[in-house]
JSON list of C-alpha atoms in Angstrom, two decimals:
[
{"chain": "A", "resi": 288, "resn": "MET", "atom": "CA", "xyz": [42.62, -56.74, -40.33]},
{"chain": "A", "resi": 289, "resn": "SER", "atom": "CA", "xyz": [42.91, -56.14, -36.30]},
{"chain": "A", "resi": 290, "resn": "ARG", "atom": "CA", "xyz": [40.04, -55.32, -34.21]},
{"chain": "A", "resi": 291, "resn": "LYS", "atom": "CA", "xyz": [39.31, -52.17, -32.73]},
{"chain": "A", "resi": 292, "resn": "GLN", "atom": "CA", "xyz": [38.30, -52.56, -29.42]},
{"chain": "A", "resi": 293, "resn": "THR", "atom": "CA", "xyz": [36.14, -49.34, -28.15]},
{"chain": "A", "resi": 294, "resn": "PRO", "atom": "CA", "xyz": [35.13, -48.62, -24.60]},
{"chain": "A", "resi": 295, "resn": "ASP", "atom": "CA", "xyz": [31.62, -49.72, -24.91]},
{"chain": "A", "resi": 296, "resn": "ALA", "atom": "CA", "xyz": [29.52, -52.18, -22.89]},
{"chain": "A", "resi": 297, "resn": "GLY", "atom": "CA", "xyz": [29.83, -54.51, -25.83]},
{"chain": "A", "resi": 298, "resn": "ALA", "atom": "CA", "xyz": [33.69, -54.26, -25.46]},
{"chain": "A", "resi": 299, "resn": "LYS", "atom": "CA", "xyz": [33.63, -54.89, -21.57]},
{"chain": "A", "resi": 300, "resn": "GLN", "atom": "CA", "xyz": [31.21, -57.64, -21.92]},
{"chain": "A", "resi": 301, "resn": "GLY", "atom": "CA", "xyz": [33.11, -59.20, -24.86]},
{"chain": "A", "resi": 302, "resn": "GLN", "atom": "CA", "xyz": [36.40, -59.00, -22.55]},
{"chain": "A", "resi": 303, "resn": "SER", "atom": "CA", "xyz": [34.72, -60.82, -19.48]},
{"chain": "A", "resi": 304, "resn": "ARG", "atom": "CA", "xyz": [33.52, -63.36, -21.91]},
{"chain": "A", "resi": 305, "resn": "GLU", "atom": "CA", "xyz": [36.95, -64.07, -22.78]},
{"chain": "A", "resi": 306, "resn": "ASP", "atom": "CA", "xyz": [38.35, -64.05, -19.17]},
{"chain": "A", "resi": 307, "resn": "ARG", "atom": "CA", "xyz": [35.37, -66.69, -18.34]},
{"chain": "A", "resi": 308, "resn": "LEU", "atom": "CA", "xyz": [36.39, -68.62, -21.26]},
{"chain": "A", "resi": 309, "resn": "LYS", "atom": "CA", "xyz": [40.06, -68.44, -20.49]},
{"chain": "A", "resi": 310, "resn": "SER", "atom": "CA", "xyz": [39.42, -69.59, -16.87]},
{"chain": "A", "resi": 311, "resn": "ALA", "atom": "CA", "xyz": [36.79, -72.11, -17.73]},
{"chain": "A", "resi": 312, "resn": "LEU", "atom": "CA", "xyz": [39.59, -73.84, -20.26]},
{"chain": "A", "resi": 313, "resn": "LYS", "atom": "CA", "xyz": [42.55, -73.51, -17.72]},
{"chain": "A", "resi": 314, "resn": "ALA", "atom": "CA", "xyz": [40.12, -75.25, -14.93]},
{"chain": "A", "resi": 315, "resn": "ASN", "atom": "CA", "xyz": [39.02, -77.94, -17.37]},
{"chain": "A", "resi": 316, "resn": "LEU", "atom": "CA", "xyz": [42.65, -78.75, -18.52]},
{"chain": "A", "resi": 317, "resn": "ALA", "atom": "CA", "xyz": [43.67, -78.44, -14.77]},
{"chain": "A", "resi": 318, "resn": "ARG", "atom": "CA", "xyz": [40.50, -81.44, -14.19]},
{"chain": "A", "resi": 319, "resn": "ARG", "atom": "CA", "xyz": [41.86, -83.57, -17.13]},
{"chain": "A", "resi": 320, "resn": "LYS", "atom": "CA", "xyz": [45.34, -83.30, -16.01]},
{"chain": "A", "resi": 321, "resn": "ALA", "atom": "CA", "xyz": [44.65, -84.63, -12.53]},
{"chain": "A", "resi": 322, "resn": "GLN", "atom": "CA", "xyz": [42.29, -87.29, -13.84]},
{"chain": "A", "resi": 323, "resn": "SER", "atom": "CA", "xyz": [45.31, -88.47, -16.10]},
{"chain": "A", "resi": 324, "resn": "ARG", "atom": "CA", "xyz": [47.80, -88.83, -13.32]},
{"chain": "A", "resi": 325, "resn": "ALA", "atom": "CA", "xyz": [45.07, -90.56, -11.39]},
{"chain": "A", "resi": 326, "resn": "ARG", "atom": "CA", "xyz": [44.97, -93.45, -13.91]},
{"chain": "A", "resi": 327, "resn": "ASP", "atom": "CA", "xyz": [48.52, -93.66, -14.45]},
{"chain": "A", "resi": 328, "resn": "ALA", "atom": "CA", "xyz": [48.97, -93.85, -10.65]},
{"chain": "A", "resi": 329, "resn": "GLN", "atom": "CA", "xyz": [46.23, -96.65, -10.59]},
{"chain": "A", "resi": 330, "resn": "ALA", "atom": "CA", "xyz": [47.73, -98.45, -13.60]},
{"chain": "A", "resi": 331, "resn": "THR", "atom": "CA", "xyz": [51.22, -98.60, -11.96]},
{"chain": "A", "resi": 332, "resn": "GLN", "atom": "CA", "xyz": [50.03, -100.22, -8.69]},
{"chain": "A", "resi": 333, "resn": "PRO", "atom": "CA", "xyz": [49.74, -103.93, -8.37]},
{"chain": "A", "resi": 334, "resn": "PRO", "atom": "CA", "xyz": [46.43, -105.55, -8.36]},
{"chain": "A", "resi": 335, "resn": "ALA", "atom": "CA", "xyz": [44.51, -106.07, -5.19]},
{"chain": "A", "resi": 336, "resn": "THR", "atom": "CA", "xyz": [43.96, -109.52, -3.42]},
{"chain": "A", "resi": 337, "resn": "ALA", "atom": "CA", "xyz": [40.85, -110.72, -1.98]},
{"chain": "A", "resi": 338, "resn": "ASP", "atom": "CA", "xyz": [43.06, -112.54, 0.41]},
{"chain": "A", "resi": 339, "resn": "LYS", "atom": "CA", "xyz": [45.19, -109.96, 1.69]},
{"chain": "A", "resi": 340, "resn": "GLY", "atom": "CA", "xyz": [45.45, -109.85, 5.60]},
{"chain": "A", "resi": 341, "resn": "LYS", "atom": "CA", "xyz": [43.59, -113.01, 5.99]},
{"chain": "A", "resi": 342, "resn": "ASP", "atom": "CA", "xyz": [45.05, -116.12, 7.86]},
{"chain": "A", "resi": 343, "resn": "LYS", "atom": "CA", "xyz": [46.15, -119.03, 5.37]},
{"chain": "A", "resi": 344, "resn": "GLY", "atom": "CA", "xyz": [46.12, -121.35, 8.33]}
]
């Protein structure tokens, strides 16, 4: 069965809750993608050495 949406306060409140949940989910997904990309970029870089820039003379 489909839900009937009535124009009462409960429907408005439920709709705004759905909007908040959608935006929170979208932000969470974007944050997780950014973290994943950062980990991938970090894994592909060569390891940093402690001697870098020092004179071996």
